[in-house]
Amino acid sequence: MRRTYSHTMQFNGLPFPGREREQAALARVVTDLGRGRPAVVTIAGRPGSGQRALLGWVARLAADRGLRVLRAEATPSEHALRYGAVDQLLTPVDGLGDGTRQVLVGHGPDTRLPGLAELLRSARDQPTLVTVADVGLLDPASLRWFGALIRRLPGTPAAVVAGSTGGHHPGWSGITSAPGPVPVTQLTLSALTDRDIATAVALICGEPGEEPFTSAAAEATAGSPAVAHEALNRFAARGHRPLAARVPELRALITAVTGEHTTRALSGLPDTAVAVLRALAVCGELLDLPLLYTLAGPGAAREPGLRATLEATGLTVASGTGLRLRNADVRTRVLEEMTAAERADLFARAAELAHRAAVPDEEITRLLLAARPAGEPWAVHTLRRTCAAALRAGRSAEAIACLTRALDEPMEPGSRARLGLELAAIEVLAAPEAGDRRLEEIIRTEGDQLSRARTRAADLGLTRGGVEGLRRAVLSALPTAHDVERAELAALYWLSDEGREDDTALTLADVPPLPERPPCPAQAGARAWQLALRAENLALTRELARRAATGQEGGGALILPRLAAARALLLTDDVEEAGTRLDVLHTELRRQHARAASALVLAVRGELHLRRGRLDMAERDAAAAERCLPHARWHPDTAPYLSAVQITVALESGQTDRARALAATAPPTGEREGAAWAYLLFAQGTVDLLDGRITDARERFRGAGRRLLRRGHINPALMPWRSMAARACQAAGDHEEAERLTREEVALARRWGAPSALGWAQLGAGRVAREGRAERLREAAGTLRGTSSLLALAGALTELVRTELDAGDRCAASALLAELATLTTTHRPSSRLAERVRVLTGRLGRPAASGAVPHPAWATLTEAERRTATLAGHGRGNREIAELLSVTTRTVELRLSGAYRKLRIRGRAELRMLIRATEGYGTDVA
Amino acid sequence: MLLEREAEKAQVAEALAAARAGDSSLLLLTGPLGIGRTALLHQLAARTEDDGVRVLRANAAPMEQDFAFGVVRQLFDSLLTGAPEELRDRWLREHGGFARTVFADDAVPAGEGRAAAASEAVLYGLRSLLADVCADGPLLLLVDDLQWVDTPSLRWLAYLVKRLHGLRAVLVCTLRDGDPRAQHPLLCEVTDAAARVLSPAPLTVDAAQGMIQEHFGERGDEEFARACHDISGGNPLFLLSVLLGLAVNGHQPTACHADAARELRPSQLRERLAGCMRTQPQPVRDLAAAIAVLGDQGDPGLMARLAGLDAIGYAAALRAVHELGLTATEQEPRFVHRVVQDAVESSMTVAERERLHDAAAELLYRSGCPAELVAAQLMAVTASRHSWSVEVLRAAADTALRRGAPDTAARYLRRALLDGALSGEGRARLLIDLATAERGFDPAACERHISQAIPLLPSARHRAAAALRISPTIVGLTPPSVLDLLHQVAEDLGPAADLAGTARDLSLRLEARLRHSGHEDPAELAAAVARLNGMGEEPALGSTAERELTAVLLTAATLTARLPVGRITGIAHRILEREPATSARVHSALPLVVIALVASDSVRDISSWLSAERHTARQDTTVVDAFVHLEQAMVLTARGRPAKALDHAERAARLAEAHWQEIGVISTVALTGVALELRDPALTERILDRLGRRRSASLALTTALQLLKAAQDTGHGRWSAALETLLACGRQLEASGWRNPVLFPWRPGAAALQVRVGDARAAFALAEEEHLRAVEWGAPVAIGRALRLKGRLHGGDRGVNLLRESVDVLRASANELELARALLTLGRRLRGGSEAEAVLQEAVPLAAACGAPWLAERAGTRNGRTAPTVRPEASLTRTERTVTGLVGRGLTNQEIAGELGVTTRAVEKHLTHAYRKLEVSGRRELIRLLPRLQPQNRG
């Protein structure tokens, strides 16, 4: 330990900040001594309050005045010597007899008070100041000796200045507090004030410190002069200046010095006191004093004067009726001075006490996190409760820590697996790979009672996208699996197989292929997805997809097959149903805190909304997906899907810059596998097309196609990559290829039989057709009107309006434009579609729409209501609308009244005004 | 030499002066390891002994902590041995009571020593002995490494420092920072009594320069000195060790050796540090070991867990490590220098190190670190007991393969095999994975491991799948062993017609491999073509297996030219539509599709397909990369870009050098193809001399080399030899059924030679044959080439018309170089006239664009005309032409800049470019050339 502060005292003889009163008193004593008057002074204060420094100061003062100074210091090692302190004191005194020396160094019998007489005698010639530090540690013989000295002071030019830490030293107080022959001056050292610290800063650093610096110094040192001086000296020695920016360095130094002081204080304390300090360090003020003593161990509560001893160390302060450690630095050091095992044990005992005292879960958890396994059920329960609370509050790191710790407790394999599943579900937020590995291990764990856990683990892991390792694990679990588990694992295996691209790799698995019409719901979901991808048998796909969900919602059902079923339903044009399924799935997953799966479901729902042309909802879902699981935490094979959805949403809502940025930052489609890459390539291709990079666009669309075709995923309903590639080809002048691609798409769409896919294909064909364009586009619009693929419909209508305008048929164009406008009611004015409507409106010779915000209630209308109402608002009759939308007039009436109610309007006239206001048309347009 | 320690020396001198006057004091010298405490003590001793100060010294050592009064004895030893006998006798006589305890010849056992320490007589006796000595003169007591002083000696020091009064002595003790014993109560009592604490500062750069000067006898470069200073952090010991190490290696203190200084890990320093490590308490050593094992990968949490420390213990240990001066910052667990890591490692036993690496692997695994990091730890363990170790090594191999490092992947997998935990099928799978990694760089090992795996596999299906992991031989003969293996597993599995699902796929793929192995056998080729025809107009291409088989059959059809080009390209494009250009394709039959398309003169689409490769940033190291390059080379050659193709071909050949068997053959074929187009004698010679020596049985390679040899002979005028070679080559090709005129264009050369040797009839016959073949095949490049050949042979209008026809046909070809050739031939033949002008106008830029301006040049000179159009000015941009024109009008750069409204800088830039393109040295030469440029400028 360095004690550099002692020589601070030396420089310039400047006053010691904050000790002016004491210095004055001591100076008086020295002056009086010079005049032959004896005195006794005691200086008391906590350790580190600077008693030694004052003793040194007064000693030098006296020496400077020509007085004799004799000094002694009581320390533990001197305590072991008989007359140790006296020997120190008398070392410089000449003329001691040999006998006295012999007694002092322990030879010969104890002639009472060796050397005292000589001292007193010589003091007559030479006034003498005696200083003795830490009188609390004086050996009994020395103590007696000093008592005798004080009693003999009257009339002798000698003064005694004694320092002590703490006021509780029975022997010494016996001497000084009793009325003696010489009046005793008692000086008590208090903590330094902020102003004192500021002065010390200026003194040591050579310039006044900035205010934040000095106040930080005052606060962190808690006014302890020893700590302040040592830390400041080290600070100055590094050549730093006392600036606000240097506060962190200062704090670090103070922490270190405080730590050193703490260690020293601890080394001098009895075991019971140390035990109490440790208990305090572990629990803080969590437990009241009796419990704390219980924790500290036997004897603590019975020890007399323990509390006073503790307070005398300066490490604790009273807090109400209890105690607390002075500050965090002290706490840390007290903990550091234990071995790891002691700490873990103490924390465990503290946790148990805290549990019995029924303190809040969070506090018990805090203790448990640092404790050795408690081995009792309450520990796991507490940790899980805290975990749940932390998750609710969005503190995922804490939640993960709780469950990780819970797994250290001994438990049944079944419970362990369940806990592992829970942990893996949230671990994805911090260390997704760890979660995957945890799941793999659960899958590889044998035992009949774990069959459920194994399938759940495979499900959870494969949903996130971790494929290879998990698939190997599934394969290793399959041979011993039976019945439901076997069926479900096979379903999961095949589902994950569809996500892979490379079928050249060796799959030595003996996984039974899925039956044509599997009875097991999980297999039905998987089979539905297989059929949908290959565009085989729409009716069967629909049937199986529905079966995958029936009677299964709630706790037990697997996620991945149900998600696959929902996606299959999206491809069979059962969009509403798919949406409902996704909603249910999402609610359930959120409850389970399965973040990766939730995020994926949200992204899929985003795609669904995109198809429906509900950009607002798509945007919300895409954002929610990323919030649910940040992009970086997605599995690299699945993340491109999120990127794809985000890019498309951004593109459609007119945020082209964002779309470009997303497309550019998306990971390169390299050697990674996974069906998600096709989606990303497609989305990037659309951005390329927008920016006129025709060749890149074509390659990207083709790339998407290659990745799909390679696995036989021919369904054009997945994404119209052929139409888009055809557009790029046409732009590059390759009409033949463009027509070939669209022909193929139309044929495949017809084969599949979902109207929206056919509509997309027809739209694609119409776009690149060199003749009969209008005809084809009308056909596409016709097909799409019956579907919920409103984005496609809007595309078809836009193209059609353009074609009609080009052909000069303003009347037809105007009618179509009106229909088109019904599709953009929920769009932001900036959306691509809204923009197009404005441009086309402009071409029609109408003022461009002002871009007003849609009526808020529009969003509450159903899709059908909105379209009907918009058409009505544009002045179309009910019969006309009925024809246009292929519904009965009765239906039109019902929808309109529904719309009036929701929009809180009375009738058609108001509706018309509303539409005009929304679309920014002039009011005089018929 | 001791640098920058003047302040400390002055303090000691001051204290000595005070001691002379009776004011004794204790000075404490602190600092981290290597800061130079001991060196300073040495200096003090040497300096002060001259001044008549008696010096007593002791060096404490960790080994001697059990030796009671060891330090005291050291202090007094010099005194007793150095003093005159009678003086010594007096001292010992006077203080004899304790002398036996302390100075007895036998070491005092610790227990007894402690008892003696408590004895006041001993304490007192020693001090009074000192007092006696002081009476004769001032005394300097030096105790090095206070933290290791034995307890009895320490007890005495604690006693002494409180009783310095009356002595004339200065006690200087050194104490190393960060030693846990510094908290020992007795030690605290000593240090508390210090009047001054001296902490020598790290050296400055200037001091580092000083040391360099001393060691090398010259001043170091600034950068060198800075590097030395940086790596040592100004710590003299580190600095010294680095300098010694550099001097030993014979380095000079120059800037270029700055990096050497940074890299150096001096062994002497390592020993010191290792020694220091050994004296540390367990948690500190554990943490240091953890830092050494985890390196940069570990975050604090991992470090703590590996060291077996909780958060609190970790913080304490980290602080201790920092106080020892081993870490750069207080917060980060990172060693200040590599040598610290070496030291820590060398202080561990092998078993300890393995245990730690194993534990580290587990930690990294559990905390979700990337598999390769976990694997790196496992690689340092001979046998790991974790159930997951095979899995994680396999995952790491996957990652390594993906980033294009198959050798690393193979290392991981070999390590997994070593674990030996697996037997039977599990082991087979691992062997297969290993073989898969190895096929990228060591086909022989791949084959070996597959052969080892196959007997372990339970079913024919599995065995077939395993055998298919061996990459197909694209060009040349499949090794017989592989062929046997394929036959065997194919037989086991049975024909595709009887199978379904995966088994059918496997069977088809085996068929593909086996059929392709017969690609030099005319009967097999014919059978393959028949098989393709049997598949109907649109062969099923739904699965990879079907595509692979079809690709093989397509190749057969291409080699034999038995199907029209249109059919072949149609199917080839449908295959490519279903295959992303991933790197895995090189291990399948897909490269065959590329060859088929090249032969069909239908390469436009394929270059965009290949360009997908661009998106993957890979390092050029593996077979995969070689394939990428050679495919590019083939496609570029087919597009008439031999110069560009050469670059790729050379890179492919370089990469393939190590793997002669497979990729080596095909890359040589590609390179030969480029050389045939370039007609560069040097390149030709290089290929024939170097690569050509390594003959292989591959017909493709033999043919390619023969064609090249013939070209070389032709160039040297050895016409009949060349003709002989070509005709032999042709006979061999015909015998093998290889009839493709694009891939093996031997007839045009042979016909030209026959003209030279005077056999015009034979030449005509060959030309006619070539034309028929080409038409039958249907690739424009072949037809155009045949027509040009015929055009050249026929004189008069017939010849001109044939050449015109050739040009027309070649306009549909992807090979622009061939078009340029036809145009030039036509232009030459027309001998002037507007058509000739027009044709040459078209040909010259085309040839230039193909990177073959020499073609046009040669045509021009052979025509005996000065060729205004034969220089590379075609490549000048419009602006460059304008600028050169203005130069011709005598304008200065300044004036040109004014004229064009640009900066002179821009003008200079344009001119520089123009000089380079026109291959002129400067303005004067440019002006001389300008008259010839004028037609261009007008055009």
mmCIF file of N, CA and C in Angstrom, chain B residues 16 56 80 157 179 207 398 429 484 543 575 745 782 791 839:
data_model
loop_
_atom_site.group_PDB
_atom_site.id
_atom_site.type_symbol
_atom_site.label_atom_id
_atom_site.label_comp_id
_atom_site.label_asym_id
_atom_site.label_seq_id
_atom_site.Cartn_x
_atom_site.Cartn_y
_atom_site.Cartn_z
ATOM 1 N N LEU B 16 19.985 10.195 1.446
ATOM 2 C CA LEU B 16 21.279 9.815 2.022
ATOM 3 C C LEU B 16 21.935 10.989 2.746
ATOM 4 N N LEU B 56 24.311 -2.405 1.954
ATOM 5 C CA LEU B 56 23.898 -3.773 2.271
ATOM 6 C C LEU B 56 22.748 -4.131 1.351
ATOM 7 N N LEU B 80 29.414 -8.953 7.024
ATOM 8 C CA LEU B 80 30.264 -9.794 7.860
ATOM 9 C C LEU B 80 31.484 -10.298 7.106
ATOM 10 N N LEU B 157 12.109 -6.139 9.442
ATOM 11 C CA LEU B 157 12.043 -4.880 8.713
ATOM 12 C C LEU B 157 10.952 -3.983 9.298
ATOM 13 N N ASP B 179 1.190 -7.451 -6.643
ATOM 14 C CA ASP B 179 1.442 -8.711 -5.961
ATOM 15 C C ASP B 179 0.501 -8.820 -4.770
ATOM 16 N N ALA B 207 13.882 7.969 -24.919
ATOM 17 C CA ALA B 207 14.681 6.992 -24.190
ATOM 18 C C ALA B 207 14.791 5.700 -24.982
ATOM 19 N N ASP B 398 -18.716 -27.284 -42.494
ATOM 20 C CA ASP B 398 -19.712 -26.702 -43.406
ATOM 21 C C ASP B 398 -19.379 -25.239 -43.688
ATOM 22 N N ARG B 429 -20.510 -41.647 -42.392
ATOM 23 C CA ARG B 429 -21.001 -40.305 -42.739
ATOM 24 C C ARG B 429 -19.886 -39.269 -42.636
ATOM 25 N N ASP B 484 -14.850 -48.805 -61.251
ATOM 26 C CA ASP B 484 -15.256 -50.053 -60.609
ATOM 27 C C ASP B 484 -16.267 -49.788 -59.516
ATOM 28 N N SER B 543 -35.615 -33.070 -61.648
ATOM 29 C CA SER B 543 -34.701 -33.300 -60.524
ATOM 30 C C SER B 543 -33.257 -33.111 -60.977
ATOM 31 N N ILE B 575 -31.798 -26.668 -68.833
ATOM 32 C CA ILE B 575 -31.051 -27.130 -67.647
ATOM 33 C C ILE B 575 -30.570 -25.928 -66.835
ATOM 34 N N PRO B 745 -11.579 -27.957 -84.741
ATOM 35 C CA PRO B 745 -11.486 -27.403 -86.099
ATOM 36 C C PRO B 745 -10.146 -27.755 -86.736
ATOM 37 N N ALA B 782 -19.166 -22.342 -86.959
ATOM 38 C CA ALA B 782 -18.573 -23.415 -87.759
ATOM 39 C C ALA B 782 -18.893 -23.221 -89.236
ATOM 40 N N GLY B 791 -14.153 -20.015 -99.384
ATOM 41 C CA GLY B 791 -13.982 -18.748 -100.092
ATOM 42 C C GLY B 791 -12.521 -18.483 -100.406
ATOM 43 N N VAL B 839 -16.203 -2.816 -95.737
ATOM 44 C CA VAL B 839 -15.938 -4.058 -95.009
ATOM 45 C C VAL B 839 -14.776 -3.846 -94.047
#
